[in-house]
XYZ file of C-alpha atoms in Angstrom:
139
model
C 102.125 99.580 115.500
C 104.342 98.613 112.221
C 107.646 99.330 111.826
C 110.735 98.533 114.072
C 110.605 97.560 117.461
C 111.961 100.912 118.743
C 109.991 103.639 119.370
C 111.313 105.757 116.814
C 110.977 103.348 114.383
C 107.099 102.887 114.928
C 104.571 103.736 111.954
C 100.430 103.522 112.240
C 99.126 100.923 109.738
C 95.264 100.414 108.973
C 94.362 97.759 106.957
C 97.364 96.781 105.894
C 98.378 100.538 104.768
C 101.162 102.671 106.684
C 103.329 104.629 104.920
C 103.187 108.217 106.068
C 101.026 109.094 103.126
C 97.983 106.152 103.945
C 97.598 107.385 107.651
C 96.530 110.920 108.309
C 97.901 111.622 111.739
C 96.412 114.623 113.464
C 98.456 115.520 117.511
C 96.023 118.182 118.754
C 94.270 119.240 116.134
C 97.553 119.342 114.234
C 98.263 117.490 111.743
C 101.564 116.023 111.365
C 104.055 116.570 108.171
C 103.804 114.280 105.825
C 106.668 112.533 104.956
C 106.863 110.681 101.439
C 110.597 109.580 101.026
C 110.776 108.435 104.999
C 109.101 105.957 106.939
C 108.464 108.256 109.418
C 107.596 107.998 113.340
C 104.918 108.412 116.059
C 105.722 107.921 119.471
C 103.977 109.491 122.354
C 104.730 108.115 125.962
C 101.393 106.299 127.143
C 101.194 109.111 130.161
C 100.662 111.369 128.010
C 97.712 110.275 125.918
C 94.097 111.164 126.916
C 92.433 109.853 123.999
C 93.071 107.682 120.926
C 90.906 108.199 118.074
C 90.890 105.685 114.662
C 88.767 106.533 111.799
C 88.992 104.192 109.154
C 88.872 105.023 105.448
C 89.612 107.484 103.234
C 87.301 110.269 103.687
C 86.034 111.744 106.591
C 83.700 115.001 106.517
C 85.688 115.903 109.867
C 89.038 115.440 108.423
C 88.529 115.998 104.823
C 90.211 113.970 102.110
C 94.064 112.246 102.597
C 95.255 109.256 104.206
C 94.259 106.295 102.293
C 93.598 104.227 105.486
C 92.074 106.494 107.561
C 93.176 109.327 110.422
C 94.627 108.540 113.853
C 94.131 111.383 115.924
C 96.055 111.778 119.347
C 94.313 114.238 122.129
C 96.820 114.222 124.884
C 96.732 115.198 128.372
C 96.731 118.494 130.029
C 98.171 119.648 133.686
C 94.763 119.688 135.210
C 94.137 115.925 133.876
C 97.201 115.271 136.233
C 95.550 117.089 139.461
C 92.990 115.967 141.806
C 90.062 118.290 142.509
C 91.722 120.478 145.391
C 95.567 119.563 144.226
C 97.757 122.792 143.280
C 101.234 120.646 142.559
C 101.536 116.832 141.488
C 103.645 115.039 139.570
C 105.441 111.262 138.769
C 108.188 109.467 138.482
C 108.542 106.437 135.909
C 111.320 104.178 135.618
C 111.082 100.924 132.863
C 113.507 97.981 131.883
C 113.314 95.712 129.127
C 116.108 92.735 129.900
C 116.589 91.676 125.861
C 117.993 94.355 125.011
C 119.117 96.349 128.304
C 116.965 99.057 127.637
C 115.940 101.750 130.291
C 113.456 104.167 130.488
C 113.358 107.408 132.726
C 110.308 109.962 132.723
C 109.410 112.512 135.019
C 106.195 114.997 135.136
C 106.116 118.181 137.346
C 102.541 119.884 137.330
C 101.790 123.064 138.700
C 98.095 125.060 139.266
C 97.128 128.445 140.745
C 94.694 129.109 142.789
C 92.030 130.655 140.671
C 93.107 127.315 137.951
C 93.059 129.778 134.986
C 97.126 128.920 134.653
C 98.426 125.517 134.616
C 101.754 124.055 133.952
C 103.135 120.567 132.902
C 106.548 120.170 132.393
C 107.498 116.400 130.964
C 110.616 114.754 130.626
C 111.651 111.072 129.064
C 115.054 109.587 128.523
C 115.586 105.754 126.980
C 118.444 104.346 126.342
C 119.005 100.794 124.721
C 121.796 98.064 123.649
C 121.111 95.683 120.506
C 118.468 93.014 120.463
C 119.327 89.122 120.986
C 118.013 86.914 119.310
C 117.160 83.676 120.867
C 120.512 81.708 119.996
C 121.592 84.556 121.682
C 123.277 86.104 118.517
């Protein structure tokens, strides 16, 4: 990860290349937008990730041309990943605190699945509130 220390300013960097056009980013098979004149950002709550794959190099038979540094592929979980075999309902709550900037993180999820296991639902929400970072000299 490169860029800023806040989630909205983080970018991906492969072999020293981290501009938006250098790293192809895919989320569940969809390529993230080309952001030529912006830093761009990539952030997803870790609880929602099933797998992250990094392919280095500018060409891949699977993804084609583009992304001089390579491709980062994010695969997200679906509702079934949060439930055990016989569960029909589930969820979680998460709270996080960062003492330096007093960042508070609140996340919650609700997961439902019908009896036939052919329909499922995943509702997820997250809120982050943070102040300014403090240097070691408290300035």
